[in-house]
Each structure stands twice: as structure tokens, then as C-alpha cells.
XYZ file of C-alpha atoms in Angstrom:
461
model
C 79.898 193.408 17.416
C 78.780 194.917 14.209
C 78.806 191.435 12.345
C 76.903 190.104 15.407
C 74.245 192.844 15.225
C 73.628 192.056 11.598
C 73.318 188.498 12.129
C 70.849 188.923 14.921
C 68.514 190.371 12.312
C 69.494 187.793 9.743
C 71.203 190.134 7.444
C 73.848 187.376 6.895
C 75.418 189.113 3.752
C 76.503 191.965 5.736
C 77.258 190.288 8.984
C 79.825 187.697 6.921
C 81.664 190.844 5.519
C 82.156 192.301 8.865
C 83.387 189.001 10.244
C 85.774 188.591 7.347
C 87.189 192.102 8.076
C 87.666 191.090 11.682
C 89.454 187.830 10.444
C 91.747 190.061 8.377
C 92.630 192.087 11.225
C 93.231 188.830 13.484
C 95.538 187.326 11.122
C 97.839 190.299 10.988
C 98.781 189.800 14.729
C 100.419 186.263 15.231
C 99.427 185.666 18.751
C 95.868 186.343 18.062
C 93.691 182.914 17.603
C 91.116 183.611 14.917
C 89.576 180.065 15.190
C 86.452 181.075 17.133
C 85.866 183.678 14.601
C 85.975 181.370 12.177
C 83.425 179.285 14.079
C 81.330 182.361 13.931
C 81.535 182.751 10.252
C 80.507 179.165 9.798
C 77.383 179.317 11.926
C 76.408 182.589 10.062
C 76.816 180.719 6.666
C 74.676 177.778 7.966
C 71.750 179.913 9.245
C 72.036 181.958 6.120
C 71.393 178.104 4.529
C 74.768 178.117 2.659
C 76.324 174.923 4.647
C 78.281 174.133 1.777
C 80.136 177.691 1.762
C 80.810 177.218 5.296
C 82.350 173.609 4.642
C 84.313 175.426 1.704
C 85.946 178.177 3.775
C 86.691 176.059 6.867
C 88.356 173.269 4.858
C 90.261 175.847 3.203
C 91.493 177.339 6.499
C 92.108 173.817 7.830
C 94.734 173.215 4.812
C 96.176 176.996 5.659
C 96.707 175.934 9.375
C 98.186 172.579 8.635
C 100.803 174.022 6.376
C 101.728 176.539 8.904
C 101.786 174.089 11.870
C 99.350 175.992 13.800
C 97.926 173.080 15.922
C 95.562 174.957 18.016
C 93.503 176.857 15.188
C 93.976 173.430 13.342
C 92.153 171.439 16.144
C 89.355 174.289 16.634
C 88.865 174.423 12.930
C 88.493 170.532 12.400
C 85.923 170.623 15.434
C 83.807 173.495 13.360
C 83.820 171.130 10.397
C 82.566 168.574 12.654
C 79.644 170.543 13.798
C 78.853 171.570 10.098
C 78.754 168.101 9.261
C 76.658 167.064 12.223
C 73.795 169.752 11.510
C 73.832 168.503 7.844
C 73.361 164.760 8.785
C 76.488 163.658 7.772
C 77.488 162.004 10.777
C 80.370 159.706 9.679
C 81.948 162.683 8.464
C 81.461 164.588 11.477
C 82.880 161.710 13.806
C 86.118 161.815 11.212
C 86.372 165.688 11.982
C 85.872 165.285 15.899
C 88.672 162.550 16.064
C 90.910 164.458 14.041
C 90.611 167.524 16.444
C 90.854 165.359 19.408
C 94.036 163.543 18.015
C 95.505 167.166 18.199
C 94.342 167.993 21.535
C 94.925 165.089 23.631
C 98.612 166.300 24.154
C 97.425 169.402 25.363
C 97.892 170.156 29.117
C 94.470 172.371 29.344
C 91.748 169.721 28.677
C 88.989 172.149 28.369
C 88.599 172.185 24.643
C 89.679 168.397 24.394
C 86.502 167.816 26.781
C 84.052 169.967 24.744
C 85.234 168.282 21.563
C 84.897 165.072 23.099
C 81.229 165.818 24.346
C 80.276 166.697 20.725
C 81.387 163.337 19.748
C 79.660 161.528 22.261
C 76.327 163.401 21.125
C 76.882 162.285 17.186
C 77.553 158.604 18.790
C 74.279 159.246 20.262
C 72.471 160.300 17.378
C 73.666 157.172 15.265
C 72.731 154.832 18.188
C 76.138 153.646 18.877
C 75.574 153.428 22.607
C 78.645 151.909 23.719
C 80.850 154.566 22.132
C 78.511 157.290 23.261
C 78.685 156.048 26.767
C 82.358 155.481 26.639
C 82.984 159.089 25.683
C 80.596 160.436 28.228
C 82.159 159.160 30.676
C 85.457 160.249 29.727
C 84.302 163.839 29.559
C 82.763 163.092 32.944
C 86.155 162.008 34.464
C 88.077 165.127 32.762
C 85.508 167.550 34.047
C 85.627 166.267 37.507
C 89.399 166.337 37.525
C 89.444 169.872 36.416
C 86.265 171.455 38.090
C 84.579 171.640 34.505
C 81.282 172.110 35.930
C 79.219 173.071 33.010
C 80.727 170.340 30.819
C 80.232 167.865 33.569
C 76.500 168.776 33.724
C 76.072 167.932 30.005
C 78.071 164.511 30.494
C 75.899 163.765 33.341
C 72.675 164.489 30.955
C 74.227 162.507 28.144
C 74.928 159.415 30.236
C 71.606 159.585 31.521
C 70.104 159.815 27.711
C 72.299 156.943 26.820
C 70.880 154.836 29.934
C 67.443 155.460 29.001
C 68.126 154.107 25.320
C 69.647 151.103 27.116
C 66.420 150.580 29.036
C 68.586 151.113 32.374
C 65.889 153.414 33.933
C 67.170 153.427 37.347
C 70.729 154.368 36.280
C 69.199 157.068 33.745
C 67.308 158.800 36.632
C 70.634 158.767 38.873
C 72.790 160.544 36.410
C 69.616 162.873 34.976
C 68.991 163.930 38.423
C 72.623 165.223 39.112
C 72.555 166.977 35.753
C 69.282 168.758 36.806
C 70.672 169.816 40.124
C 73.887 171.094 38.649
C 72.110 173.108 35.896
C 69.946 174.303 38.600
C 73.202 175.696 40.505
C 74.629 176.986 36.999
C 71.435 178.645 35.978
C 71.314 176.492 32.843
C 67.760 176.450 32.330
C 67.735 174.910 28.725
C 69.636 171.773 30.285
C 67.180 171.800 33.281
C 64.360 171.824 30.897
C 65.887 168.618 28.783
C 66.626 167.027 32.115
C 63.218 166.981 33.430
C 61.836 165.790 30.072
C 64.057 162.846 30.034
C 63.747 162.123 33.520
C 59.922 161.780 33.093
C 60.106 159.083 30.219
C 62.530 157.290 32.930
C 59.996 157.275 35.326
C 57.351 156.224 32.860
C 59.588 153.507 31.764
C 59.685 152.382 35.095
C 55.799 152.950 35.545
C 56.295 155.478 38.154
C 53.686 157.669 36.926
C 53.199 160.384 39.597
C 56.794 161.091 39.352
C 56.535 161.067 35.535
C 53.747 163.605 35.739
C 55.787 165.662 38.173
C 58.878 166.096 35.866
C 56.633 166.761 32.831
C 55.187 169.624 34.742
C 58.453 171.099 35.423
C 59.475 170.549 31.708
C 56.833 172.521 30.260
C 56.890 175.176 33.166
C 60.864 175.590 32.095
C 59.800 175.280 28.322
C 57.603 178.601 28.892
C 59.981 180.346 30.945
C 62.743 179.809 27.983
C 60.416 181.094 25.537
C 59.378 183.928 27.501
C 63.327 184.829 28.252
C 63.829 184.405 24.437
C 60.885 186.884 23.687
C 62.550 189.392 26.242
C 66.036 189.083 24.583
C 64.478 189.608 21.058
C 62.927 192.930 22.365
C 66.306 194.020 23.933
C 67.748 193.176 20.769
C 65.358 195.303 18.603
C 66.147 198.471 20.753
C 69.920 197.587 20.263
C 69.348 197.425 16.763
C 67.565 201.074 16.907
C 70.408 202.450 18.681
C 72.850 201.178 16.037
C 71.055 202.729 13.212
C 70.701 205.831 14.943
C 74.314 206.094 15.462
C 74.880 205.278 11.944
C 72.764 208.275 10.977
C 74.698 210.560 13.202
C 77.823 209.200 11.767
C 76.807 209.927 8.436
C 75.904 213.460 9.589
C 79.505 214.063 10.981
C 80.988 212.830 7.728
C 78.621 215.187 5.606
C 80.299 218.210 7.798
C 83.404 217.472 6.249
C 82.254 216.925 2.558
C 82.736 220.412 0.537
C 79.905 220.032 -1.698
C 77.044 222.259 -2.774
C 74.310 219.192 -1.756
C 75.781 219.176 1.952
C 73.175 221.406 3.480
C 70.285 219.568 1.628
C 71.547 215.870 2.582
C 71.743 217.114 6.075
C 68.494 217.912 6.179
C 67.251 214.528 4.843
C 69.041 213.044 7.714
C 67.199 215.341 10.302
C 64.080 213.418 12.058
C 61.452 215.600 13.149
C 59.615 215.253 16.361
C 56.654 213.861 14.536
C 58.635 211.480 12.603
C 60.305 210.060 15.687
C 56.962 209.707 17.170
C 55.881 207.735 14.006
C 58.987 205.706 14.144
C 58.521 204.799 17.791
C 55.051 203.597 17.098
C 56.214 201.525 14.373
C 59.024 200.011 16.271
C 56.538 199.127 19.326
C 54.218 197.315 16.801
C 56.734 195.503 15.568
C 58.006 194.402 18.840
C 54.412 193.379 19.676
C 54.244 191.362 16.520
C 57.461 189.905 16.969
C 56.617 188.619 20.552
C 53.211 186.983 19.076
C 55.373 185.164 16.491
C 58.278 183.732 18.606
C 55.827 181.684 20.492
C 55.171 180.105 17.034
C 58.457 180.038 15.719
C 59.392 177.641 18.280
C 57.370 174.985 16.802
C 55.969 175.940 13.500
C 57.275 176.180 10.000
C 56.994 179.661 8.843
C 55.784 179.094 5.224
C 53.521 176.118 5.679
C 52.369 176.522 9.148
C 52.724 172.796 10.001
C 55.120 171.760 12.895
C 58.631 172.195 11.975
C 61.443 169.572 12.057
C 62.456 170.539 15.752
C 59.131 170.128 17.034
C 58.380 166.946 15.051
C 61.613 165.102 16.234
C 60.885 165.434 19.766
C 57.260 164.269 19.158
C 58.795 161.480 17.234
C 61.159 160.381 19.504
C 58.602 160.289 22.463
C 56.085 158.349 20.393
C 59.009 155.921 19.240
C 60.100 155.097 22.902
C 56.435 154.701 23.718
C 55.788 152.337 20.962
C 58.987 150.432 21.474
C 58.398 150.248 25.691
C 54.615 149.091 25.592
C 54.662 147.356 22.310
C 52.061 149.824 20.523
C 51.910 150.002 16.572
C 53.436 153.019 15.191
C 54.150 153.943 11.557
C 56.218 156.722 10.103
C 55.550 158.141 6.654
C 58.134 160.218 4.664
C 56.723 162.143 1.608
C 58.372 163.925 -1.031
C 56.607 166.218 -3.711
C 57.442 164.779 -7.242
C 59.950 166.895 -9.447
C 59.680 170.049 -7.328
C 62.637 171.381 -8.769
C 60.882 171.027 -12.138
C 58.123 173.494 -10.666
C 60.612 176.057 -9.314
C 62.361 175.755 -12.669
C 59.460 176.059 -14.983
C 56.902 178.322 -13.173
C 59.046 180.488 -10.371
C 60.058 180.065 -6.952
C 56.844 181.691 -5.791
C 54.639 179.124 -7.370
C 57.004 176.573 -5.779
C 56.066 178.058 -2.332
C 52.150 178.470 -2.996
C 52.673 174.600 -4.070
C 54.021 173.924 -0.291
C 51.260 175.912 1.186
C 48.478 174.142 -0.487
C 50.192 170.712 -0.463
C 50.537 171.590 3.484
C 46.732 172.447 3.657
C 45.677 169.201 1.722
C 47.754 167.361 4.213
C 45.926 168.648 7.183
C 42.429 168.402 5.410
C 42.837 164.774 4.741
C 44.801 163.569 7.861
C 43.250 161.936 10.505
C 42.927 163.848 14.130
C 45.368 161.568 15.637
C 47.831 161.803 12.927
C 51.091 164.437 12.966
C 52.318 165.893 9.869
C 55.303 168.100 9.626
C 57.625 169.743 7.189
C 60.699 168.044 7.442
C 62.850 170.243 4.978
C 62.539 171.470 1.349
C 59.996 169.650 -0.332
C 59.847 166.869 2.161
C 57.337 166.099 4.904
C 56.804 163.467 7.585
C 53.860 161.898 8.866
C 53.345 159.975 12.229
C 50.423 157.475 12.344
C 50.323 156.860 15.940
C 48.289 153.885 17.320
C 48.173 152.564 13.661
C 49.726 149.509 11.989
C 51.071 149.590 8.508
C 47.814 148.307 7.203
C 46.028 151.098 8.081
C 48.817 153.577 7.519
C 49.078 152.695 4.177
C 44.986 153.501 3.582
C 45.486 156.784 5.304
C 48.589 157.622 3.208
C 46.703 156.778 -0.145
C 43.929 159.103 0.944
C 46.351 161.847 1.266
C 48.311 160.996 -2.146
C 45.006 160.878 -3.751
C 43.750 164.365 -2.580
C 47.205 165.755 -4.270
C 46.485 163.993 -7.321
C 42.856 165.077 -7.926
C 43.385 168.780 -6.593
C 42.729 171.200 -9.467
C 46.538 172.697 -9.500
C 45.455 175.013 -12.375
C 44.133 177.463 -9.791
C 47.840 178.035 -8.670
C 49.032 178.326 -12.314
C 47.737 177.102 -15.720
C 49.501 173.548 -16.569
C 50.367 172.993 -13.285
C 50.159 169.174 -12.044
C 51.534 168.119 -8.576
C 51.878 164.514 -7.235
C 53.739 163.208 -4.226
C 55.303 159.741 -3.267
C 55.174 158.582 0.216
C 57.647 155.775 1.980
C 56.281 154.180 5.147
C 58.242 152.162 7.885
C 56.397 150.541 10.984
C 59.465 148.683 12.372
C 60.066 149.753 15.861
C 61.968 146.768 16.788
C 65.246 148.120 14.921
C 66.093 149.627 17.911
C 66.350 153.337 17.267
C 64.073 156.138 15.747
C 66.889 157.274 13.504
C 66.790 153.543 11.574
C 63.334 153.661 11.437
C 63.350 156.935 9.972
C 66.034 155.616 7.709
C 63.899 152.755 6.301
C 61.000 154.978 5.692
C 63.352 157.307 3.415
C 64.620 154.250 1.624
C 60.868 153.230 0.781
C 60.397 156.894 -0.052
C 63.004 156.250 -2.862
C 61.491 153.060 -3.876
C 58.161 154.825 -4.706
C 60.245 157.410 -6.786
C 62.127 154.840 -8.678
C 58.849 152.693 -8.973
C 57.737 155.714 -11.049
C 56.391 158.327 -8.267
C 52.942 159.115 -7.299
C 52.587 155.954 -5.162
C 53.062 154.641 -1.619
C 55.832 151.945 -0.784
C 55.949 150.225 2.133
């Protein structure tokens, strides 16, 4: 529980230390399954931005479980490895890890963990655009969940089949499964699934040209999105109060410790730990101010990148998938651009990471100033950015991208640091007929690397 508290407040170093202490205790008791705790350690490493550490740790534990023939822990750890591969975009490796876990679990009498793992595998197949495999897995999860009354897993399976059907342009079938998912999510109080379900149903109705129904479900989607955001804010408020109590208890424990220390400085140290009424009042005001500030920031954290102020990857992915499906369905032009700051690692190494952060902020500002009002721009990760040129064929997108590239090239970067020079490379893709948004994104990424191999500071298309 202490590890969880530190993790909530993003002190991952201390969180992992407490997790490892708990793991050490669990491993001393043979009948205790520590695989869930391993998953928490992996999640904490990934949230800390150290996914490679998570993989290294989990792989080591996997070998240990294999040697000890601990099949249950082996299966759970393989599933955790699959999750890390999935969030880092290594989808083929994720599939292999999930299949490894399923092979162990298929002989188990209790099918809950098997169903959860297969559900995760279904999601990866959907992300890869392998719709037939995704549907096959979702339907198997649906069958197992129905037979065993796994209501929550069944809800996810219905939602997944609905998304697959939508991607197969089977709007009527998609609506059938999605409505079942929304009703089940309503009964179970799964608001995030309800929200996603309404959003996908709206797309299905839009595909069927039933616009009144589409608007109805879009309204439900946005209403639930607001409620979910408010709930997260409330939870953050309560977590801050828990953190304050935790720190208070630590102080009280320290006071008790000092009572047993036979040193001359005990009384002085004890006095330093006492809080006057005035100090408590000040701390209370500071806490309330922090809570108000956190509540205001949480709304933006859902969709904004903290450093640049641009849309974050999650928000962009939602908008991109919607625009891609719309362009594909109505045969409208859409161009996607991927941009990368040239030699950004060299900027960090030669001028410092602080200068690197300032470069990212200035690049984001120049993007916003030089993009058209209908264009979307977001930070995709690190020094990578993405552009969405809606209602724009490639020939016009090239002009827009060149304008952005020249703005970066001509900017006086010596204002940031003497001797600094920054350029960008951009890759464009407009082929919505590829069949999936992921493939179009992959093509834009290939064009970006063509621009880099061609000498950088250029637009490739």
C-alpha cells in the first residue's frame, strides 16, 4: 500500500523499492502468487518511462518461473511482458507473449485468466488490422464469458466485436454488439466502456447515414467523457488528502522513534517536528491551493502535452482514427504528416536537456503559428510530431508542410542559445485506401525516414 501511494504521486523510485520489499516477502511464502505484484512493478517502470527496465525485470522472472516449473506465475508474467510490448508498439512480440501465456492456461479448469489474456490478444490483433483473427478471438472470449458468467469480460468482448464489425463496414452488426456492450456496462457501472461504446455506435450510425441517432450517441459520449473527467478529478483530490495523512503518520512515527534515542539532540529534533497552529493553517492553505491547481490542470492533462501545450498522442489518435474513417467512408482527401527534429539528440548532448526542452516548446509554437486553422498538430513522443491535414490532398499538404519546415529553418535559434541551429524533416502519406489508419501512419513514418536519409531538412512524399 505504501508503494501504491508513492506511485500515485509519481515518486516511482520509492514506489518500486516498496514493491520489491513486498515481492521479497511474497517469495518467502511458497503458496503466495507474486505475479500480480510483478505486473505492478512493470507498470510502475513503464509509467516512469523505463519500459526497457520493466522488460528486463520481467524476462528474468520468466526464466526463474520456467526453471521452477511454476506454471501459473509463468503464464501471468508472460502476459505482463505482452502488455509492455503492446504499449511500446512492439505488436508482433506482444502477440507471441500472449500466445505463450494462453498455451499454459488452456488446460486450466478456471477460465477467467485465460479469457482476460485472450481479450488482450484480441485488442492487439485489432490494432494490427488483422480483423479476422481479432473477431475469432473476441468470439471465443464471448463464448467463455457467457458460459462462466464473466460479465465484465463479456462486456469488453461485445465492444471488441462491435469495433471489428465497424472496421469491416458492417454497421448493422456493429450496432447490435455495441448496444449490448453499452447496456452491460451500464448495469455493471463501467462508465469508461459506456463512453467508448457510445462513441463507436455514433460512428456506426454515421456510416449508415442515420445522423439523428449518431448525434444522440455523440451527445452521450461527450456527457460521459465530462463525468469521467470529473470523477478522476475527485479521486485526485481524495488521493492528495490520503497523501497528507500518510506524511502526517510518517512524522508521528518519527516522533515515536526519537523518544527511544538516547542522544542530547533528541529534544531539539523533537521540537523541529512539532507543527504550530499557524504552520498547520499555512499548510492547509497551501494544500487547498494545490488541490485547486490540480483540478484545473487535470482537465488539460487528458488531452494536452505538458511540455509543449499541443494535443497529446492519445487525443491525436482519437481524432486521427475518426478523420481516417470519415475520409475512407466519404472518399474525402486526408493527408497525414510525421515530423522529426533533425539531430535532436545532438542538441541535448551539446547544449543540455533544458535547451532541448526549450527547442521543443519553440518548435511547437512555430507549428501552431504556421499551420492552417483546420490542421491538427500534436506531439507524438520525444522529438516526433504529427500533422493531420483534413480535407487536403497531398499536393496542398506539401505546400503546408513546406511552410512549416521553412519557418523552423529560418527562425533565429540563437535567441535560445548561441550557435544553435534547428531543422526538421517531414514525411507525408495520403493513401486512405491502405485499409487502416495504422498502415497510413506507417507509410508516413517511412517517408519521414526517406527525408532523413535524403539529407534531412526536407519534406518527403
